[in-house]
Coordinates of C-alpha atoms in Angstrom, one line a residue:
X1 CA 19.5 10.6 17.6
X2 CA 18.2 8.8 14.6
X3 CA 20.6 6.6 12.5
X4 CA 21.4 7.6 8.9
X5 CA 19.0 5.0 7.6
X6 CA 16.2 6.4 9.9
X7 CA 17.0 9.9 8.7
X8 CA 16.7 8.8 5.0
X9 CA 13.2 7.3 5.7
X10 CA 12.1 10.4 7.4
X11 CA 13.3 12.7 4.6
X12 CA 11.4 10.5 2.1
X13 CA 8.4 10.7 4.2
X14 CA 8.5 14.5 4.4
X15 CA 8.8 14.7 0.7
X16 CA 5.7 12.5 0.4
X17 CA 3.9 14.7 3.0
X18 CA 4.8 18.0 1.3
X19 CA 1.2 18.8 0.0
X20 CA 0.1 18.6 3.7
X21 CA 2.9 20.7 5.3
X22 CA 0.5 23.3 6.4
X23 CA -1.9 20.9 8.1
X24 CA 1.2 19.2 9.8
X25 CA 2.4 22.6 11.0
X26 CA -1.1 23.2 12.3
X27 CA -0.9 19.9 14.3
X28 CA 2.5 20.9 15.7
X29 CA 1.3 24.3 16.7
X30 CA -1.8 22.8 18.5
X31 CA 0.5 20.2 20.2
X32 CA 2.7 23.1 21.4
X33 CA -0.3 24.7 23.1
X34 CA -0.3 21.7 25.5
X35 CA 3.0 23.0 26.9
X36 CA 1.7 26.2 28.5
X37 CA -1.5 24.4 29.6
X38 CA 0.6 21.7 31.3
X39 CA 2.8 24.3 32.9
X40 CA -0.3 26.2 34.3
X41 CA -2.0 23.2 35.5
X42 CA -0.4 23.0 39.0
X43 CA -0.9 26.8 39.7
X44 CA -4.3 26.6 41.2
X45 CA -2.9 23.9 43.7
X46 CA -0.1 26.2 44.7
X47 CA -2.5 29.0 45.3
X48 CA -4.8 26.9 47.4
X49 CA -1.9 25.4 49.6
X50 CA 0.4 28.4 49.9
X51 CA -2.0 31.4 49.7
X52 CA -5.3 30.1 51.0
X53 CA -4.2 27.4 53.6
X54 CA -0.9 29.0 54.2
X55 CA 0.1 32.6 54.7
X56 CA 2.5 33.1 51.7
X57 CA 1.8 36.2 49.5
X58 CA 0.0 35.3 46.2
X59 CA 2.0 35.0 42.9
X60 CA 3.1 38.2 41.4
X61 CA 1.0 37.7 38.3
X62 CA -2.1 37.3 40.5
X63 CA -1.3 40.5 42.5
X64 CA -0.9 42.4 39.2
X65 CA -4.0 41.3 37.6
X66 CA -6.6 41.4 40.6
X67 CA -7.4 44.4 42.9
X68 CA -5.6 44.4 46.3
X69 CA -8.8 43.4 48.1
X70 CA -9.3 40.3 46.1
X71 CA -5.6 39.2 46.0
X72 CA -5.5 39.5 49.8
X73 CA -8.7 37.7 50.5
X74 CA -8.4 33.9 51.0
X75 CA -12.0 33.4 49.9
X76 CA -11.4 35.2 46.6
X77 CA -8.1 33.4 46.0
X78 CA -9.9 30.0 46.6
X79 CA -12.6 31.0 44.1
X80 CA -9.9 32.0 41.6
X81 CA -8.1 28.8 42.1
X82 CA -11.4 26.8 41.4
X83 CA -12.2 29.0 38.4
X84 CA -8.7 28.5 37.0
X85 CA -9.0 24.7 37.5
X86 CA -12.2 24.6 35.4
X87 CA -10.9 27.0 32.8
X88 CA -7.6 25.2 32.3
X89 CA -9.4 21.9 32.1
X90 CA -11.7 23.3 29.4
X91 CA -8.9 24.8 27.4
X92 CA -7.0 21.4 27.6
X93 CA -10.0 19.5 26.4
X94 CA -10.6 22.0 23.5
X95 CA -7.0 21.9 22.5
X96 CA -7.1 18.1 22.6
X97 CA -10.3 17.9 20.5
X98 CA -9.1 20.3 17.8
X99 CA -5.8 18.7 17.6
X100 CA -7.3 15.2 17.3
X101 CA -9.6 16.4 14.5
X102 CA -6.6 18.0 12.6
X103 CA -4.4 14.9 13.2
X104 CA -7.2 12.6 11.8
X105 CA -7.8 14.8 8.8
X106 CA -4.0 15.0 8.0
X107 CA -3.1 11.4 9.0
X108 CA -5.9 9.9 6.8
X109 CA -5.0 12.0 3.8
X110 CA -1.4 11.1 4.1
X111 CA -2.1 7.4 4.3
X112 CA -4.5 7.7 1.3
X113 CA -2.0 9.4 -0.8
X114 CA 0.7 7.0 0.1
X115 CA -1.5 4.0 -0.6
X116 CA -2.5 5.5 -4.0
X117 CA 1.2 6.0 -4.8
X118 CA 2.0 2.3 -4.0
X119 CA -1.1 1.1 -5.8
X120 CA -0.2 3.0 -8.9
X121 CA 3.4 1.9 -8.9
X122 CA 2.7 -1.8 -8.2
X123 CA 0.4 -1.8 -11.3
X124 CA 3.3 -0.5 -13.3
X125 CA 5.7 -3.2 -12.2
X126 CA 6.4 -5.9 -14.7
X127 CA 4.6 -9.3 -14.6
X128 CA 7.9 -10.9 -13.6
X129 CA 7.8 -9.0 -10.3
X130 CA 4.3 -10.3 -9.6
X131 CA 5.1 -13.8 -10.8
X132 CA 8.1 -13.9 -8.3
X133 CA 6.7 -12.0 -5.3
X134 CA 3.1 -13.0 -5.5
X135 CA 0.2 -10.5 -4.8
X136 CA -0.3 -10.9 -1.1
X137 CA 3.0 -9.2 -0.2
X138 CA 2.1 -6.1 -2.3
X139 CA -1.4 -6.1 -0.8
X140 CA 0.0 -6.1 2.7
X141 CA 2.4 -3.3 2.0
X142 CA -0.3 -1.2 0.3
X143 CA -2.9 -1.7 3.1
X144 CA -0.8 -1.9 6.2
X145 CA 2.7 -0.6 5.7
X146 CA 1.5 2.5 4.0
X147 CA -0.1 3.7 7.3
X148 CA 3.5 4.1 8.6
X149 CA 3.5 7.6 7.3
X150 CA 0.8 8.6 9.8
X151 CA 2.5 6.6 12.6
X152 CA 5.7 8.3 12.0
X153 CA 4.9 11.9 11.2
X154 CA 1.6 12.6 12.9
X155 CA 1.6 10.2 15.8
X156 CA 5.4 10.0 16.1
X157 CA 7.6 12.9 15.1
X158 CA 5.2 15.7 16.2
X159 CA 4.6 14.2 19.7
X160 CA 8.3 13.8 20.0
X161 CA 9.0 17.4 19.1
X162 CA 6.3 18.5 21.4
X163 CA 7.7 16.4 24.2
X164 CA 11.1 18.0 23.8
X165 CA 9.7 21.5 24.1
X166 CA 7.5 20.5 27.0
X167 CA 10.5 19.0 28.7
X168 CA 12.6 22.1 28.2
X169 CA 9.8 24.4 29.5
X170 CA 9.2 22.3 32.6
X171 CA 13.0 21.9 33.5
X172 CA 13.2 25.8 33.3
X173 CA 10.3 26.4 35.5
X174 CA 11.4 23.8 38.0
X175 CA 15.0 25.2 38.1
X176 CA 13.5 28.7 38.9
X177 CA 11.9 27.0 42.0
X178 CA 14.7 24.7 43.0
X179 CA 17.6 24.1 40.8
X180 CA 18.7 20.8 42.7
X181 CA 15.4 19.2 41.9
X182 CA 15.7 20.3 38.2
X183 CA 19.1 18.7 38.1
X184 CA 17.8 15.4 39.5
X185 CA 14.9 15.5 36.9
X186 CA 17.5 16.1 34.2
X187 CA 19.8 13.6 35.4
X188 CA 17.7 10.6 34.3
X189 CA 17.5 11.8 30.6
X190 CA 21.0 10.4 29.6
X191 CA 20.0 7.1 31.1
X192 CA 16.6 6.9 29.2
X193 CA 18.5 8.0 26.0
X194 CA 21.0 5.1 26.5
X195 CA 18.2 2.6 27.1
X196 CA 16.4 3.8 23.9
X197 CA 19.6 3.4 21.9
X198 CA 20.4 -0.1 23.1
X199 CA 16.7 -1.3 22.4
X200 CA 16.0 0.7 19.2
X201 CA 17.7 -1.5 16.6
X202 CA 16.6 -4.9 18.1
X203 CA 13.1 -3.7 18.2
X204 CA 13.1 -2.5 14.6
X205 CA 14.5 -5.8 13.4
X206 CA 11.8 -7.8 15.3
X207 CA 9.1 -5.5 13.8
X208 CA 10.4 -6.3 10.4
X209 CA 10.2 -10.0 11.1
X210 CA 6.7 -9.8 12.4
X211 CA 5.4 -7.9 9.4
X212 CA 7.0 -10.3 6.9
X213 CA 5.4 -13.3 8.7
X214 CA 2.1 -11.4 8.8
X215 CA 2.3 -11.0 5.1
X216 CA 3.0 -14.8 4.6
X217 CA -0.1 -15.7 6.7
X218 CA -2.2 -13.3 4.5
X219 CA -0.9 -15.0 1.4
X220 CA -2.5 -18.3 2.7
X221 CA -5.8 -16.6 3.2
X222 CA -5.7 -15.0 -0.2
X223 CA -4.8 -18.1 -2.0
X224 CA -7.5 -20.2 -0.3
X225 CA -10.3 -17.6 -0.8
X226 CA -9.3 -17.2 -4.5
X227 CA -9.3 -20.9 -5.2
X228 CA -12.1 -21.8 -2.8
X229 CA -13.8 -24.1 -5.2
X230 CA -10.6 -26.2 -5.7
X231 CA -10.2 -26.4 -2.0
X232 CA -13.7 -27.6 -1.4
X233 CA -13.4 -30.0 -4.4
X234 CA -10.4 -31.8 -2.9
X235 CA -11.8 -31.6 0.8
X236 CA -8.6 -29.7 1.7
X237 CA -10.3 -27.3 4.2
X238 CA -8.4 -28.9 7.2
X239 CA -5.2 -29.0 5.3
X240 CA -5.3 -25.3 4.5
X241 CA -6.4 -24.6 8.1
X242 CA -3.3 -26.3 9.3
X243 CA -1.2 -24.4 6.7
X244 CA -2.7 -21.1 7.9
X245 CA -2.1 -22.0 11.7
X246 CA 1.5 -23.0 10.9
X247 CA 2.4 -19.6 9.3
X248 CA 0.3 -17.8 12.0
X249 CA 2.1 -19.7 14.7
X250 CA 5.5 -18.5 13.3
X251 CA 4.2 -14.9 13.6
X252 CA 2.9 -15.6 17.1
X253 CA 6.3 -16.8 18.2
X254 CA 8.0 -13.8 16.7
X255 CA 5.4 -11.4 18.2
X256 CA 6.1 -13.0 21.7
X257 CA 9.8 -12.4 21.4
X258 CA 9.0 -8.8 20.4
X259 CA 6.7 -8.5 23.4
X260 CA 9.4 -9.7 25.8
X261 CA 11.9 -7.2 24.3
X262 CA 9.3 -4.4 24.5
X263 CA 8.4 -5.4 28.1
X264 CA 12.1 -5.3 29.2
X265 CA 12.4 -1.8 27.7
X266 CA 9.3 -0.5 29.4
X267 CA 10.4 -2.0 32.7
X268 CA 13.9 -0.2 32.4
X269 CA 12.2 3.1 31.6
X270 CA 9.6 2.8 34.4
X271 CA 12.2 2.0 36.8
X272 CA 14.5 4.8 35.9
X273 CA 11.6 7.3 36.1
X274 CA 10.5 5.8 39.6
X275 CA 14.1 6.2 40.8
X276 CA 14.2 9.9 39.7
X277 CA 10.8 10.5 41.3
X278 CA 12.0 9.0 44.6
X279 CA 15.1 11.1 44.7
X280 CA 13.1 14.2 44.0
X281 CA 10.6 13.4 46.7
X282 CA 13.4 13.0 49.3
X283 CA 15.3 16.2 48.3
X284 CA 12.0 18.1 48.1
X285 CA 10.9 17.2 51.6
X286 CA 14.4 18.0 53.0
X287 CA 14.2 21.4 51.4
X288 CA 10.7 22.0 52.8
X289 CA 12.0 21.1 56.4
X290 CA 14.9 23.6 55.8
X291 CA 12.4 26.3 54.7
X292 CA 14.0 26.9 51.3
X293 CA 10.9 25.5 49.6
X294 CA 7.2 25.9 50.5
X295 CA 4.8 23.0 50.6
X296 CA 2.8 24.5 47.6
X297 CA 6.1 24.8 45.6
X298 CA 7.0 21.2 46.4
X299 CA 3.5 20.1 45.2
X300 CA 4.0 22.1 42.0
X301 CA 7.5 20.6 41.5
X302 CA 6.1 17.0 42.0
X303 CA 3.2 17.8 39.6
X304 CA 5.8 19.2 37.1
X305 CA 8.0 16.1 37.9
X306 CA 5.1 13.8 36.9
X307 CA 4.5 15.8 33.9
X308 CA 8.2 16.2 33.2
X309 CA 8.7 12.5 33.2
X310 CA 5.7 12.0 30.8
X311 CA 7.7 13.8 27.9
X312 CA 10.8 11.8 28.9
X313 CA 8.8 8.5 28.8
X314 CA 7.2 9.8 25.6
X315 CA 10.6 10.4 24.1
X316 CA 11.8 7.0 25.1
X317 CA 8.8 5.0 24.3
X318 CA 8.0 6.9 21.1
X319 CA 11.5 6.3 19.9
X320 CA 11.3 2.7 20.6
X321 CA 7.7 2.4 19.3
X322 CA 8.6 4.2 16.0
X323 CA 10.8 1.2 15.1
X324 CA 7.5 -0.5 14.0
X325 CA 6.7 2.4 11.7
X326 CA 10.2 2.6 10.4
X327 CA 10.2 -1.1 9.5
X328 CA 6.8 -0.5 7.7
X329 CA 8.1 2.6 5.9
X330 CA 11.2 0.7 4.7
X331 CA 9.0 -2.0 3.3
X332 CA 6.7 0.4 1.6
X333 CA 9.6 2.4 0.1
X334 CA 11.3 -0.8 -0.9
X335 CA 8.2 -1.5 -3.1
X336 CA 8.3 2.1 -4.5
X337 CA 12.0 1.5 -5.3
X338 CA 11.3 -1.6 -7.4
X339 CA 12.1 -0.9 -11.0
X340 CA 9.8 -2.2 -13.7
X341 CA 11.8 -4.5 -16.0
X342 CA 9.7 -3.3 -18.9
X343 CA 10.7 0.3 -19.3
X344 CA 9.4 3.0 -21.7
X345 CA 12.2 4.7 -23.5
X346 CA 12.5 8.5 -22.9
X347 CA 12.2 9.1 -26.7
X348 CA 9.5 6.6 -27.3
X349 CA 7.1 7.4 -30.2
X350 CA 3.4 7.7 -30.3
X351 CA 1.2 5.4 -32.3
X352 CA -2.5 6.1 -32.8
X353 CA -3.7 3.1 -34.7
X354 CA -1.4 0.4 -36.2
X355 CA -1.8 -1.2 -39.6
X356 CA -1.2 -4.6 -37.8
X357 CA 1.9 -6.0 -39.4
X358 CA 3.9 -8.0 -36.9
X359 CA 7.2 -9.7 -37.2
X360 CA 9.4 -11.9 -34.9
X361 CA 13.0 -11.9 -35.6
X362 CA 15.1 -14.5 -33.8
X363 CA 13.2 -14.0 -30.5
X364 CA 14.3 -15.8 -27.5
X365 CA 13.0 -15.5 -23.9
X366 CA 13.4 -17.0 -20.4
X367 CA 11.8 -16.3 -17.1
X368 CA 14.9 -18.0 -15.5
X369 CA 18.2 -17.7 -17.6
X370 CA 18.8 -21.4 -16.8
X371 CA 15.5 -22.5 -18.5
X372 CA 14.7 -20.9 -21.8
X373 CA 11.1 -20.7 -22.7
X374 CA 11.3 -19.4 -26.3
X375 CA 14.3 -20.0 -28.6
X376 CA 15.0 -18.4 -32.0
X377 CA 11.3 -17.6 -32.9
X378 CA 10.9 -16.0 -36.4
X379 CA 7.7 -15.3 -38.1
X380 CA 5.8 -12.7 -40.1
X381 CA 2.1 -11.8 -39.8
X382 CA 0.9 -9.3 -42.4
X383 CA -1.8 -6.8 -41.8
X384 CA -5.1 -8.6 -41.2
X385 CA -3.4 -12.0 -41.1
X386 CA -4.7 -14.8 -38.8
X387 CA -1.9 -16.7 -37.0
X388 CA -2.8 -19.9 -35.3
X389 CA -0.5 -21.1 -32.5
X390 CA -0.6 -24.7 -31.4
X391 CA 1.4 -26.8 -28.9
X392 CA 1.3 -28.8 -25.8
X393 CA 0.9 -27.3 -22.3
X394 CA 4.1 -25.4 -21.3
X395 CA 5.4 -25.2 -24.9
X396 CA 5.6 -21.4 -24.7
X397 CA 2.3 -20.3 -26.6
X398 CA 1.1 -17.9 -24.0
X399 CA 4.5 -16.5 -23.5
X400 CA 4.7 -15.8 -27.2
X401 CA 1.6 -13.7 -27.3
X402 CA 2.5 -12.0 -23.9
X403 CA 5.7 -10.7 -25.5
X404 CA 3.5 -8.8 -28.2
X405 CA 2.1 -6.6 -25.5
X406 CA 5.4 -6.2 -23.7
X407 CA 4.3 -8.0 -20.6
X408 CA 7.8 -9.0 -20.8
X409 CA 10.7 -7.9 -23.0
X410 CA 12.5 -10.3 -25.2
X411 CA 15.9 -11.6 -24.0
X412 CA 17.3 -11.4 -27.6
X413 CA 15.9 -10.6 -31.0
X414 CA 13.2 -8.2 -32.0
X415 CA 9.5 -7.9 -32.3
X416 CA 8.4 -5.3 -34.8
X417 CA 4.9 -3.7 -35.3
X418 CA 4.6 -2.0 -38.6
X419 CA 8.4 -2.4 -39.0
X420 CA 9.2 -0.7 -35.7
X421 CA 10.5 -2.3 -32.6
X422 CA 8.0 -2.6 -30.0
X423 CA 10.4 -1.1 -27.5
X424 CA 10.4 2.1 -29.5
X425 CA 6.7 2.7 -28.8
X426 CA 5.0 4.4 -25.8
X427 CA 3.8 1.5 -23.6
X428 CA 0.1 2.8 -23.2
X429 CA -0.1 3.4 -27.0
X430 CA 1.3 0.0 -27.8
X431 CA -1.1 -1.8 -25.6
X432 CA -3.9 0.2 -26.8
X433 CA -3.4 -1.5 -30.2
X434 CA -4.5 -4.9 -28.8
X435 CA -7.7 -6.5 -27.7
X436 CA -7.3 -9.5 -25.4
X437 CA -9.6 -12.6 -24.9
X438 CA -8.3 -15.1 -22.4
X439 CA -9.0 -18.7 -21.5
X440 CA -9.8 -17.7 -18.0
X441 CA -12.1 -14.7 -18.6
X442 CA -11.3 -11.9 -16.2
X443 CA -14.4 -9.9 -15.1
X444 CA -14.5 -7.4 -12.3
X445 CA -17.1 -7.2 -9.5
X446 CA -18.9 -4.3 -11.1
X447 CA -21.8 -4.1 -13.6
X448 CA -22.1 -5.9 -17.0
X449 CA -21.9 -2.5 -18.8
X450 CA -18.7 -1.5 -16.8
X451 CA -17.0 -4.8 -17.8
X452 CA -17.8 -4.4 -21.5
X453 CA -16.5 -0.8 -21.4
X454 CA -13.4 -1.7 -19.5
X455 CA -11.2 -0.9 -22.4
X456 CA -13.2 2.2 -23.3
X457 CA -14.4 3.8 -20.1
X458 CA -16.1 6.8 -21.8
X459 CA -18.1 4.5 -24.2
X460 CA -21.9 5.5 -24.5
X461 CA -24.6 3.1 -23.5
X462 CA -25.5 2.5 -27.1
X463 CA -22.0 1.7 -28.1
X464 CA -21.8 -0.8 -25.2
X465 CA -25.2 -2.4 -26.4
X466 CA -24.0 -2.6 -29.9
X467 CA -20.8 -4.4 -28.8
X468 CA -22.9 -6.8 -26.9
X469 CA -25.1 -7.5 -29.9
X470 CA -21.9 -8.2 -32.0
X471 CA -20.8 -10.7 -29.4
X472 CA -24.4 -12.3 -29.3
X473 CA -24.6 -11.3 -25.6
X474 CA -27.4 -8.8 -25.7
X475 CA -30.3 -11.2 -25.4
X476 CA -29.0 -13.0 -22.2
X477 CA -27.8 -9.6 -20.7
X478 CA -31.4 -8.3 -21.1
X479 CA -32.7 -11.3 -19.1
X480 CA -30.5 -10.5 -16.2
X481 CA -32.2 -9.1 -13.2
X482 CA -31.0 -5.5 -13.7
X483 CA -29.9 -5.8 -17.3
X484 CA -26.6 -4.1 -18.2
X485 CA -26.5 -2.8 -14.6
X486 CA -26.5 -6.3 -13.2
X487 CA -23.3 -6.9 -11.0
X488 CA -21.4 -10.0 -11.9
X489 CA -19.9 -10.8 -8.7
X490 CA -16.3 -11.5 -7.9
X491 CA -14.4 -12.6 -11.1
X492 CA -17.8 -12.8 -12.8
X493 CA -18.8 -15.9 -10.9
X494 CA -22.5 -15.1 -11.0
X495 CA -22.5 -15.8 -14.7
X496 CA -21.8 -19.1 -16.5
X497 CA -18.5 -19.7 -18.4
X498 CA -20.1 -19.1 -21.8
X499 CA -21.7 -15.9 -20.6
X500 CA -18.5 -14.5 -19.2
X501 CA -16.8 -15.3 -22.5
X502 CA -19.4 -13.5 -24.4
X503 CA -18.9 -10.4 -22.3
X504 CA -15.2 -10.7 -22.9
X505 CA -15.8 -10.8 -26.5
X506 CA -18.2 -7.8 -26.3
X507 CA -15.3 -5.9 -24.7
X508 CA -13.0 -6.7 -27.5
X509 CA -15.6 -5.6 -30.0
X510 CA -16.1 -2.3 -28.2
X511 CA -12.3 -1.6 -28.0
X512 CA -12.1 -2.1 -31.7
X513 CA -8.2 -2.6 -31.6
X514 CA -6.3 -3.4 -34.8
X515 CA -4.8 -6.5 -33.3
X516 CA -6.6 -9.3 -31.6
X517 CA -5.2 -12.0 -29.2
X518 CA -7.3 -14.9 -28.5
X519 CA -5.6 -17.1 -25.9
X520 CA -7.5 -20.5 -25.9
X521 CA -10.8 -18.7 -25.7
X522 CA -13.1 -21.8 -26.0
X523 CA -11.1 -24.3 -23.9
X524 CA -13.4 -23.9 -20.9
X525 CA -16.7 -24.2 -22.7
X526 CA -18.6 -27.1 -24.2
X527 CA -18.6 -28.0 -27.9
X528 CA -22.0 -26.4 -28.7
X529 CA -20.9 -23.2 -27.0
X530 CA -17.5 -23.3 -28.7
X531 CA -19.2 -23.4 -32.1
X532 CA -21.4 -20.4 -31.3
X533 CA -18.3 -18.4 -29.8
X534 CA -16.2 -19.3 -32.8
X535 CA -18.8 -17.9 -35.1
X536 CA -18.7 -14.7 -33.1
X537 CA -14.8 -14.7 -33.2
X538 CA -14.9 -14.9 -36.9
X539 CA -16.8 -11.6 -37.0
X540 CA -14.4 -10.2 -34.5
X541 CA -11.4 -11.2 -36.5
X542 CA -12.5 -9.5 -39.6
X543 CA -9.9 -6.9 -40.7
X544 CA -7.8 -7.5 -37.6
X545 CA -4.4 -9.1 -37.3
X546 CA -5.2 -12.0 -35.0
X547 CA -3.1 -14.4 -32.9
X548 CA -5.3 -17.4 -31.9
X549 CA -3.8 -19.9 -29.4
X550 CA -5.7 -23.3 -29.3
X551 CA -5.1 -26.9 -28.6
X552 CA -7.6 -28.2 -31.0
X553 CA -6.7 -28.1 -34.7
X554 CA -10.3 -27.5 -35.7
X555 CA -10.2 -24.1 -34.0
X556 CA -7.3 -23.0 -36.3
X557 CA -8.9 -24.0 -39.6
X558 CA -9.6 -20.4 -40.7
X559 CA -6.0 -19.2 -39.9
X560 CA -3.7 -18.0 -42.7
X561 CA -0.6 -19.1 -40.9
X562 CA -0.5 -22.1 -38.4
X563 CA 2.6 -22.8 -36.3
X564 CA 3.3 -25.5 -33.8
X565 CA 5.7 -24.8 -30.8
X566 CA 7.3 -27.4 -28.9
X567 CA 10.0 -26.9 -26.2
X568 CA 10.1 -23.2 -27.2
X569 CA 10.8 -23.8 -30.8
X570 CA 8.7 -23.6 -34.0
X571 CA 8.7 -27.2 -35.2
X572 CA 6.0 -26.8 -37.9
X573 CA 4.9 -23.9 -40.0
X574 CA 2.0 -24.0 -42.6
X575 CA 0.8 -21.1 -44.5
X576 CA -2.2 -20.9 -46.9
X577 CA -3.1 -18.5 -49.6
X578 CA -5.4 -15.7 -48.4
X579 CA -8.4 -15.2 -50.7
X580 CA -8.5 -12.0 -52.5

């Protein structure tokens, strides 16, 4: 029987699979059809041996269904045996094919829905989670651990139930022929159950370790491929290869330990089944010599025995094999159970378009409580004001603007938008008030048009083009091979740094949000390109409350308020009069 933890996992899987309960029921019914087909399988052999070769009367069902002349004719009985063999084989193949098609449909849809749930949830998790865990572990759980729902329900639980019913049916039929043989067949079940119980937990633990190590090896691949230019620049290919091999070798060692454990389990199951078969053979031959069992019946019993032990082996091996699926399901549900640190309040208010007034009141924040990042930050930015933020690397500039969009929540103090605490707004509404242009421009491997419209997916083609014109990007986009439909490559690497930044600015123009965050948007371009981008950004900043993060003072000349942050504190604040 499953442990309490296993039952909890199964209950959660069944809740997840509720939309496909009819399809699962169909798979179960089809799998049940295999039982009567398996029970009927040896009947043609019994007819041929006992009624054609031997002189025993035909089975009662044959006598009832066929005319007396046919049921007493060896030739007719042999023809019936041959026809039954072909018919049962065709029915078995048909049942297998239809069951396989329905299993594939059901299983793939279950996995797709579970992956979608995990993907949706992982996007909702706070940045703090991703900063701590990294992305590769989440990718592994979404791509690989999610398939556990198919492994456990479609390929696991249903075959287990089918095996139980098949086992019961075969034991019943065998008992009707020879109760002692049925008792021998049944006698090995407790032994197999005990073996499964002994090996179940260790196998599950090993599978959990294997999957954890696989995730770590995947993280090396992801890191290297995402930073392949840096790897090549430092000639670190061999170093990274060794790092990958080191993590992979840990996984290989754990997999070998798992294989030894699985091999020992399989050997014990096989030995137990072989012992039961040997005892059945000896007793069956003795009963034939005593005349209490016909040769045909012995062949049927032996055929049933072989099929009887198949569900027993299925029960044992599936129960052990399911430990891999259970380990994956636990990892997947552990991701689902992760609670976002940034939570929307149940009574959160809507906001359509903010005026743009922002205020920090004694704000402090730390990623790690032992290392504060921001301490006692207070400032006010009126509607349409431009706030310039300067400071050395690591001073807390990017963290300050990240708090505005509630990527993280403040440890103490308040941030107010239009005199309302940010935490009182609905998250989607709040973040819709901001347009963001980053130092490392993030583009997706889709078309130029789709990247510009990322913040407004329903924007028309003309609106996209107008935003590109405002960002001074229209001309170079038109020169691209497919214009606005040109695909930009992974992270936009088919475009230059200045072109990527222009598209990012066009995205901000199109979104037309009341608050603008520019996080060192010109640090990765040359001076000439910076001047051109700054001219575009002045147009973009018109009428919007703007937070501009930059290293160079020249970039902050047009700001109404300039602050300098060092070690998480505002050490200098300069305000200028805004022209009427």
